XYZ file of C-alpha atoms in Angstrom:
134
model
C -14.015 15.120 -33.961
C -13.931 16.667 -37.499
C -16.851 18.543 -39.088
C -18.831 16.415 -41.877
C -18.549 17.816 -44.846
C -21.326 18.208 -47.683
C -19.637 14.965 -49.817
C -19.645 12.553 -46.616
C -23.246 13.484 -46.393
C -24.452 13.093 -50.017
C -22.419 9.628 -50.458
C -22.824 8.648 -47.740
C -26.443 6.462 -46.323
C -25.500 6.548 -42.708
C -26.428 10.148 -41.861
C -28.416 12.581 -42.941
C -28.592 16.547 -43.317
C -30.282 17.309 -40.150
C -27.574 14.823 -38.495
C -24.881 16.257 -40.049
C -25.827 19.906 -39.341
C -26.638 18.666 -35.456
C -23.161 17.454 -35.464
C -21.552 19.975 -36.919
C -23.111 22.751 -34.596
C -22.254 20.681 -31.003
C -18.861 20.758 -33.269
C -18.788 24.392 -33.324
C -20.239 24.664 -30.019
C -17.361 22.831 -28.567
C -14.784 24.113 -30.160
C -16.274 27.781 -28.992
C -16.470 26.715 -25.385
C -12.722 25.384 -25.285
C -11.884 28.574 -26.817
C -13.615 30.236 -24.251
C -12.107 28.294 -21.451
C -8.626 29.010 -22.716
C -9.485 32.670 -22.395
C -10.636 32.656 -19.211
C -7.353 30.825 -17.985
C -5.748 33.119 -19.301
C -7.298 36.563 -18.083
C -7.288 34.541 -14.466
C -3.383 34.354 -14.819
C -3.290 38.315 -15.880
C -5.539 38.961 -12.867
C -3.404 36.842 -10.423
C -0.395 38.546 -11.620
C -2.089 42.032 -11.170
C -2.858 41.293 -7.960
C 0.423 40.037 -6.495
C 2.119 43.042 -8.323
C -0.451 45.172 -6.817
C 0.351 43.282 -3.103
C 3.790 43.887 -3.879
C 3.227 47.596 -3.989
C 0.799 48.217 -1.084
C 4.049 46.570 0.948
C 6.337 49.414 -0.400
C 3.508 52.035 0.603
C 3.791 50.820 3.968
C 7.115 50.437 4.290
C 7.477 54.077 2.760
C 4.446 55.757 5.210
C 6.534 54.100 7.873
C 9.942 55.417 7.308
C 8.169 58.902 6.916
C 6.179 58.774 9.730
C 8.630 57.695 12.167
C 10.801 60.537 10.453
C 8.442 63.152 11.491
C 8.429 61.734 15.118
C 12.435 61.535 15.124
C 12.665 65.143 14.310
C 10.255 66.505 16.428
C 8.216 68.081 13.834
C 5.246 66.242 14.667
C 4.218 64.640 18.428
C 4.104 60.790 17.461
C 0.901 60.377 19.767
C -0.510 63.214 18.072
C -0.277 61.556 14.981
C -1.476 58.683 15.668
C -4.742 60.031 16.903
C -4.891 61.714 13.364
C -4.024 58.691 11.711
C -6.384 56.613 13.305
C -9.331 59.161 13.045
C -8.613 58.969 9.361
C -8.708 55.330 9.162
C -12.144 55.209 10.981
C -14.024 57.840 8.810
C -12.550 56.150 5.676
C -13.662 53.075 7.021
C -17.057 54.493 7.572
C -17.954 56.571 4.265
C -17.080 52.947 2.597
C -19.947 51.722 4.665
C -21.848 53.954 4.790
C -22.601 54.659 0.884
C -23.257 51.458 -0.774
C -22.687 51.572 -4.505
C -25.655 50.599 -6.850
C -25.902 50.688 -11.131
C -28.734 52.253 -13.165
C -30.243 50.604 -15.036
C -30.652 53.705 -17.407
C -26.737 54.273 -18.046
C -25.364 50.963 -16.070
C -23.131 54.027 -13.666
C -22.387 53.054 -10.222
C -23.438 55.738 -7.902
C -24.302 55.838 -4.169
C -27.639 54.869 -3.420
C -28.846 58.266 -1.794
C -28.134 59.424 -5.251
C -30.801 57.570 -7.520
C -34.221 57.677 -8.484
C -36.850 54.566 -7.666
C -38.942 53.970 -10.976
C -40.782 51.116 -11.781
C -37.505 49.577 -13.582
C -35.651 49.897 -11.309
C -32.395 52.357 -9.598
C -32.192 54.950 -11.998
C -29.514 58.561 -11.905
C -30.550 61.868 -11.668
C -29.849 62.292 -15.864
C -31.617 59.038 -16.511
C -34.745 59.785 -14.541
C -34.359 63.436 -15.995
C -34.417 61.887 -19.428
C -37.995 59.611 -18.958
């Protein structure tokens, strides 16, 4: 649907102003919202591809740890059970400090930061520079 212009209001008896102006602004408002929607689909499609690329990589990392690893054990250089111990402890207390320190955002500065790290006020989760700055 086009916009109605100032003309097709004034000649004509079927509409008025406030019609035309209520029209015209679900016109705009439509016309914003496909625009919208076509920007969406198209950061989805960038993300998608991101991800898959990103996929794509982690494989090569493991393929690459791998090779090396079963290099080390090969030449003797490293006991293979040995490393895997290490490996595994590794894995676990990565596994934990992501647990462990949930991430929260000030309200002061909108920073993520662990939540042993902030201040309680009455607005809310706020950093040690934000509280500092009350």
């Amino acid at each position: 649907m086009a916009r109605i212009g100032f003309f097709e209001t004034l000649l004509s008896d079927d509409i008025s102003f406030r019609e035309r102006s209520a029209i015209n602004s679900a016109q705009d408002s439509a016309d914003a919202a496909l625009h919208q929607g076509e920007m969406l689909g198209t950061s989805i499609g960038a993300l998608q591809r991101t991800v898959l690329a990103q996929g794509r990589e982690l494989h090569k990392l493991r393929a690459a740890i791998a090779v090396l690893v079963q290099t080390l054990a090969d030449t003797g250089a490293v006991d293979a059970q040995v490393l895997d111990y290490r490996l595994e402890a590794a894995l676990d207390e990565a596994e934990q400090e992501s647990e462990a320190a949930p991430l929260v955002m000030c309200v002061g500065c909108s920073t993520q930061l662990a939540q042993d790290r902030t201040n309680v006020t009455e607005l809310g989760l706020m950093c040690d520079r934000c509280f500092a700055s009350r």
